[in-house]
Amino acid sequence: MQRLTSRLVLRPPTEDDLQPLFAIYGDPATNTFNPAGPLTDIEQARTLLIRWLRHWDGKGYGQWAIALRVKPQRVIGFGGIDARDYLHVERLNLGYRFALEAWGQGYATELSQAALDFAFVELRAPRIYAVVRPAHLASVRVLEKIGMHRDGELDDVPGQAPSLVFSKDS
Ligand SMILES: CC(C)(COP(=O)(O)OP(=O)(O)OC[C@H]1O[C@@H](n2cnc3c(N)ncnc32)[C@H](O)[C@@H]1OP(=O)(O)O)[C@@H](O)C(=O)NCCC(=O)NCCS
C-alpha cells in the first residue's frame, strides 16, 4: 500500500527497484559511515532486495521505496521499519538511505516521523530502535529531531567505537 507524507510517497519495493537500489547503495557517498562500504555488484543489491521482499511477504511491512510526490517515478531513497536481531532480541528498527541529490531538505526526518507513526499506530509497537555510527552526526540529528534518545551501545564493528542505539517509546 502506498503512503503519503506532505512531500513524499512511500511504497513497498518491487523487483523494478533493483537499479535505483544499486545506484543508491552502491554510491560511496551514501556509505561514508557504513563500515561494510558500498555495494560493489548488482547481485549484492538483488540479494538485499530479495531479503526486503521476503520481509514484506512475511510481516506485511518493511523498507519503503521513497519518491517525491511531485516526481513519483524517481526513487530518491529507501527506508522505514524492519525487524532486526541484535543484542539478543528481535527489534523493530528504523533505517534510511537517501540519494545524495536528496540530502539536506528534511526528507529523512519526514520519512522517519512517518515510519514512527506507522509503527506505533498500525503495528502497535511499544518501542522503536535505531542504530547509528557515533560519528554520523547528520543521522544522529535526524533521530534526535524525531524524539529518539540514546539507549545503549552495540559493539558491531570490531576494533572501532561501538554504534549508538537510539529508541523511542510509543
Ligand atoms: C543521513 C541522511 C539520512 C540524512 O538525510 P537528510 O534528508 O539530509 O536529513 P534531514 O535533512 O532530515 O536532517 C538532517 C539534519 O542533520 C543536520 N546535519 C547535516 N549534516 C550534519 C553534520 N555534518 N553535523 C551535524 N548535523 C548535520 C542537518 O542540518 C539537519 O538538521 P537540522 O534540520 O536541525 O538543520 C542522509 O544523509 C543519507 O541518506 N545518508 C546516507 C545513508 C546513511 O548514512 N544512512 C543512515 C545510516 S545510520
PDB file of N, CA, C and O in Angstrom, residues 80-153:
ATOM      1  N   GLY A  80      12.565   2.941   6.375  1.00  0.00           N
ATOM      2  CA  GLY A  80      11.367   2.531   7.086  1.00  0.00           C
ATOM      3  C   GLY A  80      11.717   1.630   8.250  1.00  0.00           C
ATOM      4  O   GLY A  80      12.819   1.697   8.798  1.00  0.00           O
ATOM      5  N   ILE A  81      10.770   0.777   8.592  1.00  0.00           N
ATOM      6  CA  ILE A  81      10.891  -0.078   9.778  1.00  0.00           C
ATOM      7  C   ILE A  81      11.076  -1.520   9.343  1.00  0.00           C
ATOM      8  O   ILE A  81      10.316  -2.017   8.516  1.00  0.00           O
ATOM      9  N   ASP A  82      12.081  -2.171   9.887  1.00  0.00           N
ATOM     10  CA  ASP A  82      12.121  -3.623   9.721  1.00  0.00           C
ATOM     11  C   ASP A  82      12.603  -4.290  11.001  1.00  0.00           C
ATOM     12  O   ASP A  82      13.093  -3.629  11.922  1.00  0.00           O
ATOM     13  N   ALA A  83      12.394  -5.599  11.054  1.00  0.00           N
ATOM     14  CA  ALA A  83      12.748  -6.362  12.247  1.00  0.00           C
ATOM     15  C   ALA A  83      14.189  -6.817  12.111  1.00  0.00           C
ATOM     16  O   ALA A  83      14.561  -7.408  11.104  1.00  0.00           O
ATOM     17  N   ARG A  84      14.979  -6.506  13.140  1.00  0.00           N
ATOM     18  CA  ARG A  84      16.396  -6.888  13.117  1.00  0.00           C
ATOM     19  C   ARG A  84      16.756  -7.531  14.440  1.00  0.00           C
ATOM     20  O   ARG A  84      16.311  -7.084  15.500  1.00  0.00           O
ATOM     21  N   ASP A  85      17.599  -8.550  14.376  1.00  0.00           N
ATOM     22  CA  ASP A  85      18.078  -9.207  15.591  1.00  0.00           C
ATOM     23  C   ASP A  85      19.389  -8.586  16.027  1.00  0.00           C
ATOM     24  O   ASP A  85      20.366  -8.649  15.280  1.00  0.00           O
ATOM     25  N   TYR A  86      19.419  -7.991  17.202  1.00  0.00           N
ATOM     26  CA  TYR A  86      20.701  -7.606  17.787  1.00  0.00           C
ATOM     27  C   TYR A  86      20.528  -7.460  19.281  1.00  0.00           C
ATOM     28  O   TYR A  86      19.415  -7.262  19.772  1.00  0.00           O
ATOM     29  N   LEU A  87      21.635  -7.558  20.007  1.00  0.00           N
ATOM     30  CA  LEU A  87      21.624  -7.563  21.464  1.00  0.00           C
ATOM     31  C   LEU A  87      20.602  -8.577  21.976  1.00  0.00           C
ATOM     32  O   LEU A  87      19.806  -8.279  22.862  1.00  0.00           O
ATOM     33  N   HIS A  88      20.588  -9.729  21.326  1.00  0.00           N
ATOM     34  CA  HIS A  88      19.876 -10.923  21.801  1.00  0.00           C
ATOM     35  C   HIS A  88      18.361 -10.921  21.591  1.00  0.00           C
ATOM     36  O   HIS A  88      17.700 -11.868  22.009  1.00  0.00           O
ATOM     37  N   VAL A  89      17.802  -9.879  21.005  1.00  0.00           N
ATOM     38  CA  VAL A  89      16.350  -9.898  20.753  1.00  0.00           C
ATOM     39  C   VAL A  89      16.057  -9.301  19.380  1.00  0.00           C
ATOM     40  O   VAL A  89      16.861  -8.546  18.825  1.00  0.00           O
ATOM     41  N   GLU A  90      14.881  -9.634  18.862  1.00  0.00           N
ATOM     42  CA  GLU A  90      14.442  -9.008  17.616  1.00  0.00           C
ATOM     43  C   GLU A  90      13.833  -7.644  17.953  1.00  0.00           C
ATOM     44  O   GLU A  90      13.002  -7.530  18.839  1.00  0.00           O
ATOM     45  N   ARG A  91      14.302  -6.629  17.223  1.00  0.00           N
ATOM     46  CA  ARG A  91      13.837  -5.269  17.484  1.00  0.00           C
ATOM     47  C   ARG A  91      13.279  -4.675  16.211  1.00  0.00           C
ATOM     48  O   ARG A  91      13.800  -4.926  15.123  1.00  0.00           O
ATOM     49  N   LEU A  92      12.258  -3.846  16.358  1.00  0.00           N
ATOM     50  CA  LEU A  92      11.788  -3.065  15.217  1.00  0.00           C
ATOM     51  C   LEU A  92      12.706  -1.869  15.083  1.00  0.00           C
ATOM     52  O   LEU A  92      12.872  -1.077  16.023  1.00  0.00           O
ATOM     53  N   ASN A  93      13.299  -1.764  13.919  1.00  0.00           N
ATOM     54  CA  ASN A  93      14.408  -0.838  13.737  1.00  0.00           C
ATOM     55  C   ASN A  93      14.112   0.134  12.597  1.00  0.00           C
ATOM     56  O   ASN A  93      13.661  -0.276  11.529  1.00  0.00           O
ATOM     57  N   LEU A  94      14.376   1.411  12.849  1.00  0.00           N
ATOM     58  CA  LEU A  94      14.236   2.439  11.815  1.00  0.00           C
ATOM     59  C   LEU A  94      15.551   2.585  11.059  1.00  0.00           C
ATOM     60  O   LEU A  94      16.617   2.654  11.668  1.00  0.00           O
ATOM     61  N   GLY A  95      15.469   2.635   9.728  1.00  0.00           N
ATOM     62  CA  GLY A  95      16.665   2.861   8.925  1.00  0.00           C
ATOM     63  C   GLY A  95      16.321   3.672   7.687  1.00  0.00           C
ATOM     64  O   GLY A  95      15.138   3.791   7.322  1.00  0.00           O
ATOM     65  N   TYR A  96      17.354   4.238   7.035  1.00  0.00           N
ATOM     66  CA  TYR A  96      17.119   5.063   5.843  1.00  0.00           C
ATOM     67  C   TYR A  96      18.420   5.265   5.075  1.00  0.00           C
ATOM     68  O   TYR A  96      19.506   5.245   5.644  1.00  0.00           O
ATOM     69  N   ARG A  97      18.280   5.401   3.776  1.00  0.00           N
ATOM     70  CA  ARG A  97      19.425   5.747   2.930  1.00  0.00           C
ATOM     71  C   ARG A  97      18.884   6.493   1.722  1.00  0.00           C
ATOM     72  O   ARG A  97      18.101   5.959   0.946  1.00  0.00           O
ATOM     73  N   PHE A  98      19.297   7.746   1.590  1.00  0.00           N
ATOM     74  CA  PHE A  98      18.801   8.608   0.512  1.00  0.00           C
ATOM     75  C   PHE A  98      19.915   8.889  -0.490  1.00  0.00           C
ATOM     76  O   PHE A  98      21.089   8.986  -0.125  1.00  0.00           O
ATOM     77  N   ALA A  99      19.520   9.077  -1.746  1.00  0.00           N
ATOM     78  CA  ALA A  99      20.462   9.506  -2.779  1.00  0.00           C
ATOM     79  C   ALA A  99      21.020  10.882  -2.399  1.00  0.00           C
ATOM     80  O   ALA A  99      20.313  11.715  -1.821  1.00  0.00           O
ATOM     81  N   LEU A 100      22.266  11.084  -2.764  1.00  0.00           N
ATOM     82  CA  LEU A 100      22.950  12.337  -2.429  1.00  0.00           C
ATOM     83  C   LEU A 100      22.137  13.562  -2.839  1.00  0.00           C
ATOM     84  O   LEU A 100      22.070  14.558  -2.118  1.00  0.00           O
ATOM     85  N   GLU A 101      21.504  13.499  -4.003  1.00  0.00           N
ATOM     86  CA  GLU A 101      20.753  14.642  -4.523  1.00  0.00           C
ATOM     87  C   GLU A 101      19.611  15.063  -3.586  1.00  0.00           C
ATOM     88  O   GLU A 101      19.114  16.186  -3.679  1.00  0.00           O
ATOM     89  N   ALA A 102      19.199  14.147  -2.695  1.00  0.00           N
ATOM     90  CA  ALA A 102      18.032  14.408  -1.847  1.00  0.00           C
ATOM     91  C   ALA A 102      18.404  14.884  -0.447  1.00  0.00           C
ATOM     92  O   ALA A 102      17.521  15.201   0.352  1.00  0.00           O
ATOM     93  N   TRP A 103      19.683  14.964  -0.146  1.00  0.00           N
ATOM     94  CA  TRP A 103      20.089  15.308   1.219  1.00  0.00           C
ATOM     95  C   TRP A 103      19.812  16.783   1.525  1.00  0.00           C
ATOM     96  O   TRP A 103      19.780  17.628   0.617  1.00  0.00           O
ATOM     97  N   GLY A 104      19.687  17.060   2.814  1.00  0.00           N
ATOM     98  CA  GLY A 104      19.641  18.435   3.292  1.00  0.00           C
ATOM     99  C   GLY A 104      18.319  19.140   3.093  1.00  0.00           C
ATOM    100  O   GLY A 104      18.243  20.364   3.191  1.00  0.00           O
ATOM    101  N   GLN A 105      17.266  18.377   2.842  1.00  0.00           N
ATOM    102  CA  GLN A 105      15.950  19.004   2.623  1.00  0.00           C
ATOM    103  C   GLN A 105      14.889  18.487   3.585  1.00  0.00           C
ATOM    104  O   GLN A 105      13.693  18.691   3.372  1.00  0.00           O
ATOM    105  N   GLY A 106      15.355  17.796   4.624  1.00  0.00           N
ATOM    106  CA  GLY A 106      14.411  17.322   5.640  1.00  0.00           C
ATOM    107  C   GLY A 106      13.678  16.045   5.270  1.00  0.00           C
ATOM    108  O   GLY A 106      12.767  15.625   5.987  1.00  0.00           O
ATOM    109  N   TYR A 107      14.078  15.389   4.188  1.00  0.00           N
ATOM    110  CA  TYR A 107      13.335  14.198   3.765  1.00  0.00           C
ATOM    111  C   TYR A 107      13.524  13.036   4.743  1.00  0.00           C
ATOM    112  O   TYR A 107      12.588  12.277   5.002  1.00  0.00           O
ATOM    113  N   ALA A 108      14.741  12.856   5.260  1.00  0.00           N
ATOM    114  CA  ALA A 108      14.968  11.751   6.202  1.00  0.00           C
ATOM    115  C   ALA A 108      14.128  11.943   7.455  1.00  0.00           C
ATOM    116  O   ALA A 108      13.560  10.988   7.999  1.00  0.00           O
ATOM    117  N   THR A 109      14.020  13.185   7.902  1.00  0.00           N
ATOM    118  CA  THR A 109      13.202  13.463   9.087  1.00  0.00           C
ATOM    119  C   THR A 109      11.732  13.181   8.783  1.00  0.00           C
ATOM    120  O   THR A 109      11.017  12.583   9.604  1.00  0.00           O
ATOM    121  N   GLU A 110      11.285  13.596   7.609  1.00  0.00           N
ATOM    122  CA  GLU A 110       9.878  13.376   7.227  1.00  0.00           C
ATOM    123  C   GLU A 110       9.573  11.875   7.111  1.00  0.00           C
ATOM    124  O   GLU A 110       8.547  11.402   7.614  1.00  0.00           O
ATOM    125  N   LEU A 111      10.463  11.160   6.471  1.00  0.00           N
ATOM    126  CA  LEU A 111      10.306   9.684   6.364  1.00  0.00           C
ATOM    127  C   LEU A 111      10.292   9.043   7.740  1.00  0.00           C
ATOM    128  O   LEU A 111       9.443   8.194   8.043  1.00  0.00           O
ATOM    129  N   SER A 112      11.220   9.477   8.584  1.00  0.00           N
ATOM    130  CA  SER A 112      11.379   8.840   9.898  1.00  0.00           C
ATOM    131  C   SER A 112      10.169   9.098  10.786  1.00  0.00           C
ATOM    132  O   SER A 112       9.723   8.195  11.519  1.00  0.00           O
ATOM    133  N   GLN A 113       9.632  10.295  10.718  1.00  0.00           N
ATOM    134  CA  GLN A 113       8.435  10.591  11.512  1.00  0.00           C
ATOM    135  C   GLN A 113       7.266   9.735  11.039  1.00  0.00           C
ATOM    136  O   GLN A 113       6.509   9.184  11.852  1.00  0.00           O
ATOM    137  N   ALA A 114       7.124   9.601   9.721  1.00  0.00           N
ATOM    138  CA  ALA A 114       6.052   8.755   9.176  1.00  0.00           C
ATOM    139  C   ALA A 114       6.243   7.300   9.597  1.00  0.00           C
ATOM    140  O   ALA A 114       5.274   6.588   9.887  1.00  0.00           O
ATOM    141  N   ALA A 115       7.495   6.851   9.616  1.00  0.00           N
ATOM    142  CA  ALA A 115       7.778   5.462   9.997  1.00  0.00           C
ATOM    143  C   ALA A 115       7.425   5.224  11.465  1.00  0.00           C
ATOM    144  O   ALA A 115       6.848   4.183  11.814  1.00  0.00           O
ATOM    145  N   LEU A 116       7.765   6.176  12.327  1.00  0.00           N
ATOM    146  CA  LEU A 116       7.404   6.031  13.744  1.00  0.00           C
ATOM    147  C   LEU A 116       5.893   6.010  13.913  1.00  0.00           C
ATOM    148  O   LEU A 116       5.343   5.174  14.645  1.00  0.00           O
ATOM    149  N   ASP A 117       5.197   6.925  13.225  1.00  0.00           N
ATOM    150  CA  ASP A 117       3.727   6.969  13.333  1.00  0.00           C
ATOM    151  C   ASP A 117       3.138   5.628  12.904  1.00  0.00           C
ATOM    152  O   ASP A 117       2.247   5.083  13.570  1.00  0.00           O
ATOM    153  N   PHE A 118       3.634   5.120  11.775  1.00  0.00           N
ATOM    154  CA  PHE A 118       3.158   3.825  11.276  1.00  0.00           C
ATOM    155  C   PHE A 118       3.394   2.720  12.317  1.00  0.00           C
ATOM    156  O   PHE A 118       2.503   1.916  12.616  1.00  0.00           O
ATOM    157  N   ALA A 119       4.586   2.684  12.865  1.00  0.00           N
ATOM    158  CA  ALA A 119       4.943   1.593  13.783  1.00  0.00           C
ATOM    159  C   ALA A 119       4.134   1.665  15.080  1.00  0.00           C
ATOM    160  O   ALA A 119       3.647   0.640  15.577  1.00  0.00           O
ATOM    161  N   PHE A 120       3.966   2.872  15.605  1.00  0.00           N
ATOM    162  CA  PHE A 120       3.262   2.988  16.884  1.00  0.00           C
ATOM    163  C   PHE A 120       1.755   2.774  16.710  1.00  0.00           C
ATOM    164  O   PHE A 120       1.114   2.145  17.547  1.00  0.00           O
ATOM    165  N   VAL A 121       1.199   3.297  15.619  1.00  0.00           N
ATOM    166  CA  VAL A 121      -0.254   3.234  15.449  1.00  0.00           C
ATOM    167  C   VAL A 121      -0.676   1.911  14.814  1.00  0.00           C
ATOM    168  O   VAL A 121      -1.535   1.201  15.340  1.00  0.00           O
ATOM    169  N   GLU A 122      -0.043   1.565  13.691  1.00  0.00           N
ATOM    170  CA  GLU A 122      -0.539   0.401  12.943  1.00  0.00           C
ATOM    171  C   GLU A 122       0.077  -0.911  13.415  1.00  0.00           C
ATOM    172  O   GLU A 122      -0.596  -1.934  13.426  1.00  0.00           O
ATOM    173  N   LEU A 123       1.352  -0.901  13.766  1.00  0.00           N
ATOM    174  CA  LEU A 123       1.968  -2.125  14.288  1.00  0.00           C
ATOM    175  C   LEU A 123       1.795  -2.239  15.801  1.00  0.00           C
ATOM    176  O   LEU A 123       2.114  -3.272  16.377  1.00  0.00           O
ATOM    177  N   ARG A 124       1.320  -1.165  16.419  1.00  0.00           N
ATOM    178  CA  ARG A 124       1.186  -1.116  17.888  1.00  0.00           C
ATOM    179  C   ARG A 124       2.502  -1.481  18.573  1.00  0.00           C
ATOM    180  O   ARG A 124       2.533  -2.196  19.580  1.00  0.00           O
ATOM    181  N   ALA A 125       3.583  -1.028  17.980  1.00  0.00           N
ATOM    182  CA  ALA A 125       4.907  -1.305  18.541  1.00  0.00           C
ATOM    183  C   ALA A 125       5.092  -0.479  19.816  1.00  0.00           C
ATOM    184  O   ALA A 125       4.811   0.719  19.821  1.00  0.00           O
ATOM    185  N   PRO A 126       5.556  -1.115  20.878  1.00  0.00           N
ATOM    186  CA  PRO A 126       5.784  -0.340  22.103  1.00  0.00           C
ATOM    187  C   PRO A 126       7.044   0.524  22.028  1.00  0.00           C
ATOM    188  O   PRO A 126       7.137   1.558  22.687  1.00  0.00           O
ATOM    189  N   ARG A 127       8.006   0.088  21.223  1.00  0.00           N
ATOM    190  CA  ARG A 127       9.291   0.820  21.190  1.00  0.00           C
ATOM    191  C   ARG A 127       9.949   0.595  19.826  1.00  0.00           C
ATOM    192  O   ARG A 127       9.904  -0.519  19.292  1.00  0.00           O
ATOM    193  N   ILE A 128      10.546   1.635  19.299  1.00  0.00           N
ATOM    194  CA  ILE A 128      11.283   1.544  18.043  1.00  0.00           C
ATOM    195  C   ILE A 128      12.747   1.891  18.308  1.00  0.00           C
ATOM    196  O   ILE A 128      13.038   2.812  19.083  1.00  0.00           O
ATOM    197  N   TYR A 129      13.623   1.168  17.630  1.00  0.00           N
ATOM    198  CA  TYR A 129      15.066   1.359  17.805  1.00  0.00           C
ATOM    199  C   TYR A 129      15.698   1.883  16.515  1.00  0.00           C
ATOM    200  O   TYR A 129      15.132   1.747  15.425  1.00  0.00           O
ATOM    201  N   ALA A 130      16.890   2.421  16.653  1.00  0.00           N
ATOM    202  CA  ALA A 130      17.723   2.765  15.503  1.00  0.00           C
ATOM    203  C   ALA A 130      19.177   2.617  15.938  1.00  0.00           C
ATOM    204  O   ALA A 130      19.497   2.808  17.117  1.00  0.00           O
ATOM    205  N   VAL A 131      20.027   2.279  14.999  1.00  0.00           N
ATOM    206  CA  VAL A 131      21.460   2.100  15.279  1.00  0.00           C
ATOM    207  C   VAL A 131      22.235   3.010  14.349  1.00  0.00           C
ATOM    208  O   VAL A 131      21.976   3.046  13.144  1.00  0.00           O
ATOM    209  N   VAL A 132      23.188   3.765  14.917  1.00  0.00           N
ATOM    210  CA  VAL A 132      23.925   4.736  14.109  1.00  0.00           C
ATOM    211  C   VAL A 132      25.387   4.746  14.536  1.00  0.00           C
ATOM    212  O   VAL A 132      25.697   4.549  15.723  1.00  0.00           O
ATOM    213  N   ARG A 133      26.272   4.967  13.554  1.00  0.00           N
ATOM    214  CA  ARG A 133      27.681   5.113  13.918  1.00  0.00           C
ATOM    215  C   ARG A 133      27.851   6.444  14.663  1.00  0.00           C
ATOM    216  O   ARG A 133      27.216   7.447  14.302  1.00  0.00           O
ATOM    217  N   PRO A 134      28.717   6.478  15.682  1.00  0.00           N
ATOM    218  CA  PRO A 134      28.790   7.675  16.533  1.00  0.00           C
ATOM    219  C   PRO A 134      29.223   8.937  15.801  1.00  0.00           C
ATOM    220  O   PRO A 134      28.832  10.045  16.190  1.00  0.00           O
ATOM    221  N   ALA A 135      30.011   8.793  14.740  1.00  0.00           N
ATOM    222  CA  ALA A 135      30.483   9.989  14.021  1.00  0.00           C
ATOM    223  C   ALA A 135      29.469  10.510  13.008  1.00  0.00           C
ATOM    224  O   ALA A 135      29.679  11.565  12.399  1.00  0.00           O
ATOM    225  N   HIS A 136      28.378   9.791  12.844  1.00  0.00           N
ATOM    226  CA  HIS A 136      27.411  10.163  11.798  1.00  0.00           C
ATOM    227  C   HIS A 136      26.428  11.203  12.366  1.00  0.00           C
ATOM    228  O   HIS A 136      25.275  10.898  12.688  1.00  0.00           O
ATOM    229  N   LEU A 137      26.901  12.428  12.453  1.00  0.00           N
ATOM    230  CA  LEU A 137      26.141  13.456  13.172  1.00  0.00           C
ATOM    231  C   LEU A 137      24.827  13.812  12.482  1.00  0.00           C
ATOM    232  O   LEU A 137      23.849  14.154  13.142  1.00  0.00           O
ATOM    233  N   ALA A 138      24.792  13.750  11.149  1.00  0.00           N
ATOM    234  CA  ALA A 138      23.537  14.081  10.453  1.00  0.00           C
ATOM    235  C   ALA A 138      22.460  13.048  10.798  1.00  0.00           C
ATOM    236  O   ALA A 138      21.299  13.416  11.056  1.00  0.00           O
ATOM    237  N   SER A 139      22.839  11.782  10.837  1.00  0.00           N
ATOM    238  CA  SER A 139      21.855  10.743  11.161  1.00  0.00           C
ATOM    239  C   SER A 139      21.447  10.831  12.632  1.00  0.00           C
ATOM    240  O   SER A 139      20.266  10.668  12.966  1.00  0.00           O
ATOM    241  N   VAL A 140      22.411  11.091  13.508  1.00  0.00           N
ATOM    242  CA  VAL A 140      22.072  11.297  14.927  1.00  0.00           C
ATOM    243  C   VAL A 140      21.074  12.445  15.058  1.00  0.00           C
ATOM    244  O   VAL A 140      20.087  12.362  15.795  1.00  0.00           O
ATOM    245  N   ARG A 141      21.311  13.506  14.293  1.00  0.00           N
ATOM    246  CA  ARG A 141      20.427  14.678  14.355  1.00  0.00           C
ATOM    247  C   ARG A 141      19.004  14.313  13.904  1.00  0.00           C
ATOM    248  O   ARG A 141      18.020  14.753  14.505  1.00  0.00           O
ATOM    249  N   VAL A 142      18.898  13.506  12.852  1.00  0.00           N
ATOM    250  CA  VAL A 142      17.572  13.058  12.390  1.00  0.00           C
ATOM    251  C   VAL A 142      16.851  12.341  13.532  1.00  0.00           C
ATOM    252  O   VAL A 142      15.679  12.613  13.826  1.00  0.00           O
ATOM    253  N   LEU A 143      17.571  11.428  14.183  1.00  0.00           N
ATOM    254  CA  LEU A 143      16.949  10.648  15.264  1.00  0.00           C
ATOM    255  C   LEU A 143      16.531  11.554  16.424  1.00  0.00           C
ATOM    256  O   LEU A 143      15.450  11.395  16.996  1.00  0.00           O
ATOM    257  N   GLU A 144      17.369  12.534  16.732  1.00  0.00           N
ATOM    258  CA  GLU A 144      17.017  13.456  17.818  1.00  0.00           C
ATOM    259  C   GLU A 144      15.807  14.306  17.447  1.00  0.00           C
ATOM    260  O   GLU A 144      14.946  14.587  18.287  1.00  0.00           O
ATOM    261  N   LYS A 145      15.749  14.709  16.172  1.00  0.00           N
ATOM    262  CA  LYS A 145      14.620  15.576  15.757  1.00  0.00           C
ATOM    263  C   LYS A 145      13.278  14.859  15.865  1.00  0.00           C
ATOM    264  O   LYS A 145      12.249  15.506  16.044  1.00  0.00           O
ATOM    265  N   ILE A 146      13.281  13.531  15.734  1.00  0.00           N
ATOM    266  CA  ILE A 146      12.006  12.807  15.854  1.00  0.00           C
ATOM    267  C   ILE A 146      11.796  12.274  17.269  1.00  0.00           C
ATOM    268  O   ILE A 146      10.919  11.441  17.503  1.00  0.00           O
ATOM    269  N   GLY A 147      12.621  12.744  18.201  1.00  0.00           N
ATOM    270  CA  GLY A 147      12.378  12.448  19.611  1.00  0.00           C
ATOM    271  C   GLY A 147      12.962  11.140  20.106  1.00  0.00           C
ATOM    272  O   GLY A 147      12.590  10.662  21.176  1.00  0.00           O
ATOM    273  N   MET A 148      13.909  10.567  19.340  1.00  0.00           N
ATOM    274  CA  MET A 148      14.556   9.351  19.835  1.00  0.00           C
ATOM    275  C   MET A 148      15.699   9.745  20.772  1.00  0.00           C
ATOM    276  O   MET A 148      16.257  10.832  20.656  1.00  0.00           O
ATOM    277  N   HIS A 149      16.027   8.850  21.704  1.00  0.00           N
ATOM    278  CA  HIS A 149      17.086   9.168  22.654  1.00  0.00           C
ATOM    279  C   HIS A 149      18.027   7.978  22.809  1.00  0.00           C
ATOM    280  O   HIS A 149      17.675   6.835  22.500  1.00  0.00           O
ATOM    281  N   ARG A 150      19.217   8.241  23.313  1.00  0.00           N
ATOM    282  CA  ARG A 150      20.253   7.221  23.475  1.00  0.00           C
ATOM    283  C   ARG A 150      19.770   6.099  24.382  1.00  0.00           C
ATOM    284  O   ARG A 150      19.190   6.348  25.434  1.00  0.00           O
ATOM    285  N   ASP A 151      20.006   4.865  23.955  1.00  0.00           N
ATOM    286  CA  ASP A 151      19.524   3.705  24.685  1.00  0.00           C
ATOM    287  C   ASP A 151      20.550   2.583  24.574  1.00  0.00           C
ATOM    288  O   ASP A 151      20.223   1.478  24.182  1.00  0.00           O
ATOM    289  N   GLY A 152      21.791   2.904  24.856  1.00  0.00           N
ATOM    290  CA  GLY A 152      22.824   1.872  24.869  1.00  0.00           C
ATOM    291  C   GLY A 152      23.718   1.903  23.651  1.00  0.00           C
ATOM    292  O   GLY A 152      23.652   2.819  22.822  1.00  0.00           O
ATOM    293  N   GLU A 153      24.542   0.881  23.577  1.00  0.00           N
ATOM    294  CA  GLU A 153      25.542   0.783  22.505  1.00  0.00           C
ATOM    295  C   GLU A 153      25.528  -0.614  21.928  1.00  0.00           C
ATOM    296  O   GLU A 153      25.070  -1.560  22.582  1.00  0.00           O
TER     297      GLU A 153
END
